[in-house]
Amino acid sequence: MMAFVLRRLAGAVPTLLLLATLTFFLLRLAPGGPFDGERAWPPEIMANIQARYGLDRPLPVQFGQWLADLARGDLRESFQYIGRPVSEIIGESLPVSLGLGIWALLFSIVIGIPLGCLAAWKRNTWLDHSAMFIAIAGVSLPSYLVASVLILVFALWLGWVPPALWEEPSSAILPVLTLGSRPMAIIARLTRASMLDSLNADYIRTAYGKGLAASRVIFKHALKNSIIPVITVLGPLAANLVTGSFLVEVVFQIPGMGKHFVQAVLNRDYPLVMGVTLAYGVILILSNLLVDLVYAWADPRIRLES
Amino acid sequence: MEAFRRLSRNRLALVSLAVIALISALAVFAPWVTRYSYDAQDIAQRLQPPSWDHWMGTDTLGRDLYSRIVYGARMSLAVGLSTALFALLLGTATGAIAGFFGGWIDRILMRVVDIFYIFPSLLLAILLMLLLGRGFLGILLGIGMTAWVTQARLVRAQVLQARELSYVEAAKALGVSDLAVIVRHILPNIWGPIVVSLTVQIPANIMTESFLSFIGLGLQPPFSSWGTLASEGFRAMKSFPHLIVFPGGVLFVTMLAFNYLGDGVRDLLDPRSQANV
């Protein structure tokens, strides 16, 4: 297993390099620059600023220098937060985004799996239909609408939780619910489908034949065998959470990486965009690796191969 | 029981199809089904709640919200459809070539696919739009280039399976050219999953566009989509909830219809895998 992990990590390096290359050139070929302000600078000053940040050299040279700095572990300083290293900004915002994502994933698993089981168990009853309506609504509602409804009801009308910002623990409730609603819906639908397959199996009939209670058969015997497809979607779901966190962070004004990325792109803060993109790439690669490991652990028939 | 379930499910799919057809018709015939232009400002009538004259109310510049939603449907649906078709063409071509020829062609193409796969999709879309500008071309490539990867993987897997089957072998033995084997023999046999994925792509892309517009990185005025409207509404939702309720509601109903329709199509074309995600 160790060899598998190492091989996967080694394979991640070229992928990250490609990701960085693509981002660098897309970003730099786009019109506009970091120092295009409201008023035009005199050309001499502009040239000085460009030279100060090395922006006057040819793009491939600049990319080479950025890579050389990266190899030394230096992500450079942000343009918009003058003097602040990108690594420091990421170090502050990454835990926020990661926390948000992990809580949302936990929420989606803890609610989604039982919801799916319940729907399969009470198949074709009103319970099933309402559970599946929740699930299909969850994938049909864009997260900013989920956020709007939640903010309107729980923050503005009832006043139970703050409508935005990231200050007290209760600030996290609405963003986590918003971010988790879509994966929760996907997990619920998948669990139900997979569960319905399992429920037709012989060992389920045996379990019922032994006189076990239905809840025990469902949540113990059937669930164990239905969980594999759910694990396989966790990888794509993690990617989904990364993308989703963008919007949630912007909507709720949460100081995570997604909000920084949007700001940095708008301000052409090149070092920050590069740093955040790399950080996202690393998160995605690691979460896919983790999912593969969990997958192999849950189903011993699967052999780890790269 | 099973037959009844499928029937009722298909009835839902039929209703969904009707809803999508209705919204598409409104979008196509927008000038004939609206009383106001989408950008006609009437400051005296600004921020009106729904009334007889403006039955979805008016926005901050006094523009008729219903007209803006109908014209927004044009943009949202056009983006959803064109990006899905773009992804379909590029993804199917890539996947089919990679799967059919295998070897180094497969390795190179799949490497490219992997890069796009690891690229967080919204990130890539934003960067591409930055490069190409926030017009229709930007949004087409921005969303299309993130969506084609799934399609390529799907088609490749299907072609890999089909390649080993005897009808392909027979066609090859008869001297049919590679291109003709792919286009005339293999693709018609795997169109089911491709169509199913199209029904997933369209709503997903409409959603992505609305995300981009919502965070202010989508289409620029004078273009406006449901995402633009919802984003305007979001800022004023405390005092003027109608500004988010109507565009959001229409978007939700459309997404719901696409998802129910997608489920129905999947059951119809692939009875083995019912109700997958």
mmCIF file of C-alpha atoms in Angstrom, chain B residues 40-201:
data_model
loop_
_atom_site.group_PDB
_atom_site.id
_atom_site.type_symbol
_atom_site.label_atom_id
_atom_site.label_comp_id
_atom_site.label_asym_id
_atom_site.label_seq_id
_atom_site.Cartn_x
_atom_site.Cartn_y
_atom_site.Cartn_z
ATOM 1 C CA ALA B 40 -36.811 49.531 -20.764
ATOM 2 C CA GLN B 41 -36.213 51.585 -17.621
ATOM 3 C CA ASP B 42 -38.987 53.357 -15.798
ATOM 4 C CA ILE B 43 -37.513 54.960 -12.700
ATOM 5 C CA ALA B 44 -40.938 56.055 -11.448
ATOM 6 C CA GLN B 45 -41.936 52.393 -11.311
ATOM 7 C CA ARG B 46 -38.803 51.043 -9.636
ATOM 8 C CA LEU B 47 -38.846 48.150 -7.139
ATOM 9 C CA GLN B 48 -42.579 47.608 -7.480
ATOM 10 C CA PRO B 49 -43.943 44.401 -5.978
ATOM 11 C CA PRO B 50 -45.898 42.149 -8.352
ATOM 12 C CA SER B 51 -48.939 43.922 -9.776
ATOM 13 C CA TRP B 52 -51.361 43.721 -12.693
ATOM 14 C CA ASP B 53 -49.017 45.738 -14.930
ATOM 15 C CA HIS B 54 -45.837 44.034 -13.838
ATOM 16 C CA TRP B 55 -46.931 40.640 -12.653
ATOM 17 C CA MET B 56 -43.474 39.729 -11.332
ATOM 18 C CA GLY B 57 -42.732 43.278 -10.189
ATOM 19 C CA THR B 58 -39.917 45.574 -11.288
ATOM 20 C CA ASP B 59 -36.220 45.827 -10.444
ATOM 21 C CA THR B 60 -34.030 48.641 -9.120
ATOM 22 C CA LEU B 61 -34.143 50.472 -12.465
ATOM 23 C CA GLY B 62 -37.863 49.963 -12.939
ATOM 24 C CA ARG B 63 -37.422 47.242 -15.556
ATOM 25 C CA ASP B 64 -40.170 44.641 -15.845
ATOM 26 C CA LEU B 65 -38.922 41.518 -14.083
ATOM 27 C CA TYR B 66 -41.050 39.100 -16.109
ATOM 28 C CA SER B 67 -39.592 40.431 -19.365
ATOM 29 C CA ARG B 68 -36.095 40.173 -17.965
ATOM 30 C CA ILE B 69 -36.680 36.579 -16.878
ATOM 31 C CA VAL B 70 -38.031 35.627 -20.309
ATOM 32 C CA TYR B 71 -35.062 37.225 -22.058
ATOM 33 C CA GLY B 72 -32.770 35.707 -19.409
ATOM 34 C CA ALA B 73 -34.176 32.305 -20.379
ATOM 35 C CA ARG B 74 -32.865 32.899 -23.882
ATOM 36 C CA MET B 75 -29.375 33.383 -22.541
ATOM 37 C CA SER B 76 -29.454 30.607 -19.965
ATOM 38 C CA LEU B 77 -30.929 28.001 -22.308
ATOM 39 C CA ALA B 78 -28.675 28.993 -25.196
ATOM 40 C CA VAL B 79 -25.625 28.711 -22.961
ATOM 41 C CA GLY B 80 -26.755 25.361 -21.535
ATOM 42 C CA LEU B 81 -27.489 23.855 -24.923
ATOM 43 C CA SER B 82 -24.497 25.172 -26.841
ATOM 44 C CA THR B 83 -21.977 24.266 -24.140
ATOM 45 C CA ALA B 84 -23.480 20.787 -23.834
ATOM 46 C CA LEU B 85 -23.253 20.277 -27.604
ATOM 47 C CA PHE B 86 -19.702 21.577 -27.634
ATOM 48 C CA ALA B 87 -18.760 19.174 -24.853
ATOM 49 C CA LEU B 88 -20.620 16.380 -26.625
ATOM 50 C CA LEU B 89 -18.740 16.833 -29.906
ATOM 51 C CA LEU B 90 -15.298 17.338 -28.432
ATOM 52 C CA GLY B 91 -15.719 14.670 -25.761
ATOM 53 C CA THR B 92 -17.172 12.048 -28.085
ATOM 54 C CA ALA B 93 -14.462 12.599 -30.695
ATOM 55 C CA THR B 94 -11.671 12.424 -28.123
ATOM 56 C CA GLY B 95 -13.127 9.465 -26.262
ATOM 57 C CA ALA B 96 -13.875 7.498 -29.415
ATOM 58 C CA ILE B 97 -10.417 8.040 -30.915
ATOM 59 C CA ALA B 98 -8.652 7.229 -27.644
ATOM 60 C CA GLY B 99 -10.723 4.134 -26.996
ATOM 61 C CA PHE B 100 -10.634 2.804 -30.546
ATOM 62 C CA PHE B 101 -6.954 3.191 -31.330
ATOM 63 C CA GLY B 102 -5.514 2.642 -27.854
ATOM 64 C CA GLY B 103 -1.746 2.671 -27.436
ATOM 65 C CA TRP B 104 0.139 5.964 -27.428
ATOM 66 C CA ILE B 105 -2.786 7.907 -28.922
ATOM 67 C CA ASP B 106 -4.899 6.818 -25.982
ATOM 68 C CA ARG B 107 -2.171 7.677 -23.496
ATOM 69 C CA ILE B 108 -1.642 11.183 -24.853
ATOM 70 C CA LEU B 109 -5.336 12.007 -25.153
ATOM 71 C CA MET B 110 -6.123 10.657 -21.715
ATOM 72 C CA ARG B 111 -3.259 12.642 -20.233
ATOM 73 C CA VAL B 112 -4.867 15.782 -21.649
ATOM 74 C CA VAL B 113 -8.216 14.690 -20.258
ATOM 75 C CA ASP B 114 -6.616 14.106 -16.854
ATOM 76 C CA ILE B 115 -5.225 17.634 -16.756
ATOM 77 C CA PHE B 116 -8.654 19.088 -17.339
ATOM 78 C CA TYR B 117 -10.078 16.626 -14.855
ATOM 79 C CA ILE B 118 -7.796 17.763 -12.059
ATOM 80 C CA PHE B 119 -8.402 21.434 -12.877
ATOM 81 C CA PRO B 120 -11.122 22.635 -10.509
ATOM 82 C CA SER B 121 -13.827 23.346 -13.066
ATOM 83 C CA LEU B 122 -14.947 26.771 -11.876
ATOM 84 C CA LEU B 123 -11.312 27.882 -11.732
ATOM 85 C CA LEU B 124 -10.741 26.880 -15.336
ATOM 86 C CA ALA B 125 -13.978 28.462 -16.481
ATOM 87 C CA ILE B 126 -13.055 31.738 -14.779
ATOM 88 C CA LEU B 127 -9.549 31.769 -16.300
ATOM 89 C CA LEU B 128 -10.845 30.986 -19.780
ATOM 90 C CA MET B 129 -13.444 33.724 -19.543
ATOM 91 C CA LEU B 130 -10.754 36.127 -18.463
ATOM 92 C CA LEU B 131 -8.766 35.237 -21.549
ATOM 93 C CA LEU B 132 -11.624 35.212 -24.043
ATOM 94 C CA GLY B 133 -13.695 38.007 -22.590
ATOM 95 C CA ARG B 134 -17.035 37.867 -20.858
ATOM 96 C CA GLY B 135 -19.097 37.419 -23.995
ATOM 97 C CA PHE B 136 -20.725 34.400 -25.538
ATOM 98 C CA LEU B 137 -17.466 32.885 -26.858
ATOM 99 C CA GLY B 138 -15.875 33.135 -23.423
ATOM 100 C CA ILE B 139 -18.759 31.409 -21.721
ATOM 101 C CA LEU B 140 -19.028 28.759 -24.465
ATOM 102 C CA LEU B 141 -15.391 27.713 -24.142
ATOM 103 C CA GLY B 142 -15.175 28.450 -20.428
ATOM 104 C CA ILE B 143 -17.956 26.017 -19.586
ATOM 105 C CA GLY B 144 -17.523 23.716 -22.594
ATOM 106 C CA MET B 145 -13.868 23.055 -21.894
ATOM 107 C CA THR B 146 -14.665 21.944 -18.367
ATOM 108 C CA ALA B 147 -17.611 19.787 -19.387
ATOM 109 C CA TRP B 148 -16.145 17.764 -22.256
ATOM 110 C CA VAL B 149 -13.852 15.714 -20.018
ATOM 111 C CA THR B 150 -16.601 13.639 -18.443
ATOM 112 C CA GLN B 151 -17.988 12.979 -21.895
ATOM 113 C CA ALA B 152 -14.589 11.857 -23.198
ATOM 114 C CA ARG B 153 -14.117 9.407 -20.331
ATOM 115 C CA LEU B 154 -17.601 7.999 -20.743
ATOM 116 C CA VAL B 155 -17.305 7.477 -24.492
ATOM 117 C CA ARG B 156 -13.826 5.991 -24.177
ATOM 118 C CA ALA B 157 -15.048 3.402 -21.678
ATOM 119 C CA GLN B 158 -17.969 2.510 -23.950
ATOM 120 C CA VAL B 159 -15.775 2.271 -27.049
ATOM 121 C CA LEU B 160 -13.252 0.108 -25.217
ATOM 122 C CA GLN B 161 -16.021 -2.390 -24.535
ATOM 123 C CA ALA B 162 -17.514 -2.202 -28.004
ATOM 124 C CA ARG B 163 -14.130 -2.609 -29.689
ATOM 125 C CA GLU B 164 -13.924 -6.212 -28.533
ATOM 126 C CA LEU B 165 -17.365 -7.197 -29.806
ATOM 127 C CA SER B 166 -17.819 -9.314 -32.884
ATOM 128 C CA TYR B 167 -19.745 -6.755 -34.938
ATOM 129 C CA VAL B 168 -16.719 -4.477 -34.834
ATOM 130 C CA GLU B 169 -14.441 -7.345 -35.738
ATOM 131 C CA ALA B 170 -16.764 -8.247 -38.604
ATOM 132 C CA ALA B 171 -16.799 -4.682 -39.910
ATOM 133 C CA LYS B 172 -13.011 -4.528 -39.745
ATOM 134 C CA ALA B 173 -12.682 -7.892 -41.509
ATOM 135 C CA LEU B 174 -14.871 -6.562 -44.309
ATOM 136 C CA GLY B 175 -12.352 -3.792 -44.830
ATOM 137 C CA VAL B 176 -14.418 -0.910 -43.444
ATOM 138 C CA SER B 177 -12.185 2.077 -42.676
ATOM 139 C CA ASP B 178 -11.440 2.947 -39.041
ATOM 140 C CA LEU B 179 -13.395 6.196 -39.218
ATOM 141 C CA ALA B 180 -16.430 4.427 -40.647
ATOM 142 C CA VAL B 181 -16.247 1.716 -38.000
ATOM 143 C CA ILE B 182 -16.319 4.366 -35.288
ATOM 144 C CA VAL B 183 -18.947 6.638 -36.800
ATOM 145 C CA ARG B 184 -21.247 4.147 -38.470
ATOM 146 C CA HIS B 185 -20.903 1.064 -36.316
ATOM 147 C CA ILE B 186 -19.760 1.867 -32.809
ATOM 148 C CA LEU B 187 -21.332 5.270 -32.076
ATOM 149 C CA PRO B 188 -24.878 4.226 -33.045
ATOM 150 C CA ASN B 189 -24.542 1.343 -30.595
ATOM 151 C CA ILE B 190 -23.507 3.475 -27.646
ATOM 152 C CA TRP B 191 -25.758 6.484 -28.181
ATOM 153 C CA GLY B 192 -27.893 5.662 -25.116
ATOM 154 C CA PRO B 193 -25.372 6.719 -22.465
ATOM 155 C CA ILE B 194 -24.357 9.678 -24.624
ATOM 156 C CA VAL B 195 -27.917 11.003 -24.755
ATOM 157 C CA VAL B 196 -28.335 10.410 -21.035
ATOM 158 C CA SER B 197 -25.209 12.412 -20.313
ATOM 159 C CA LEU B 198 -26.522 15.230 -22.495
ATOM 160 C CA THR B 199 -29.611 15.511 -20.292
ATOM 161 C CA VAL B 200 -27.285 15.830 -17.308
ATOM 162 C CA GLN B 201 -24.950 18.304 -18.990
#
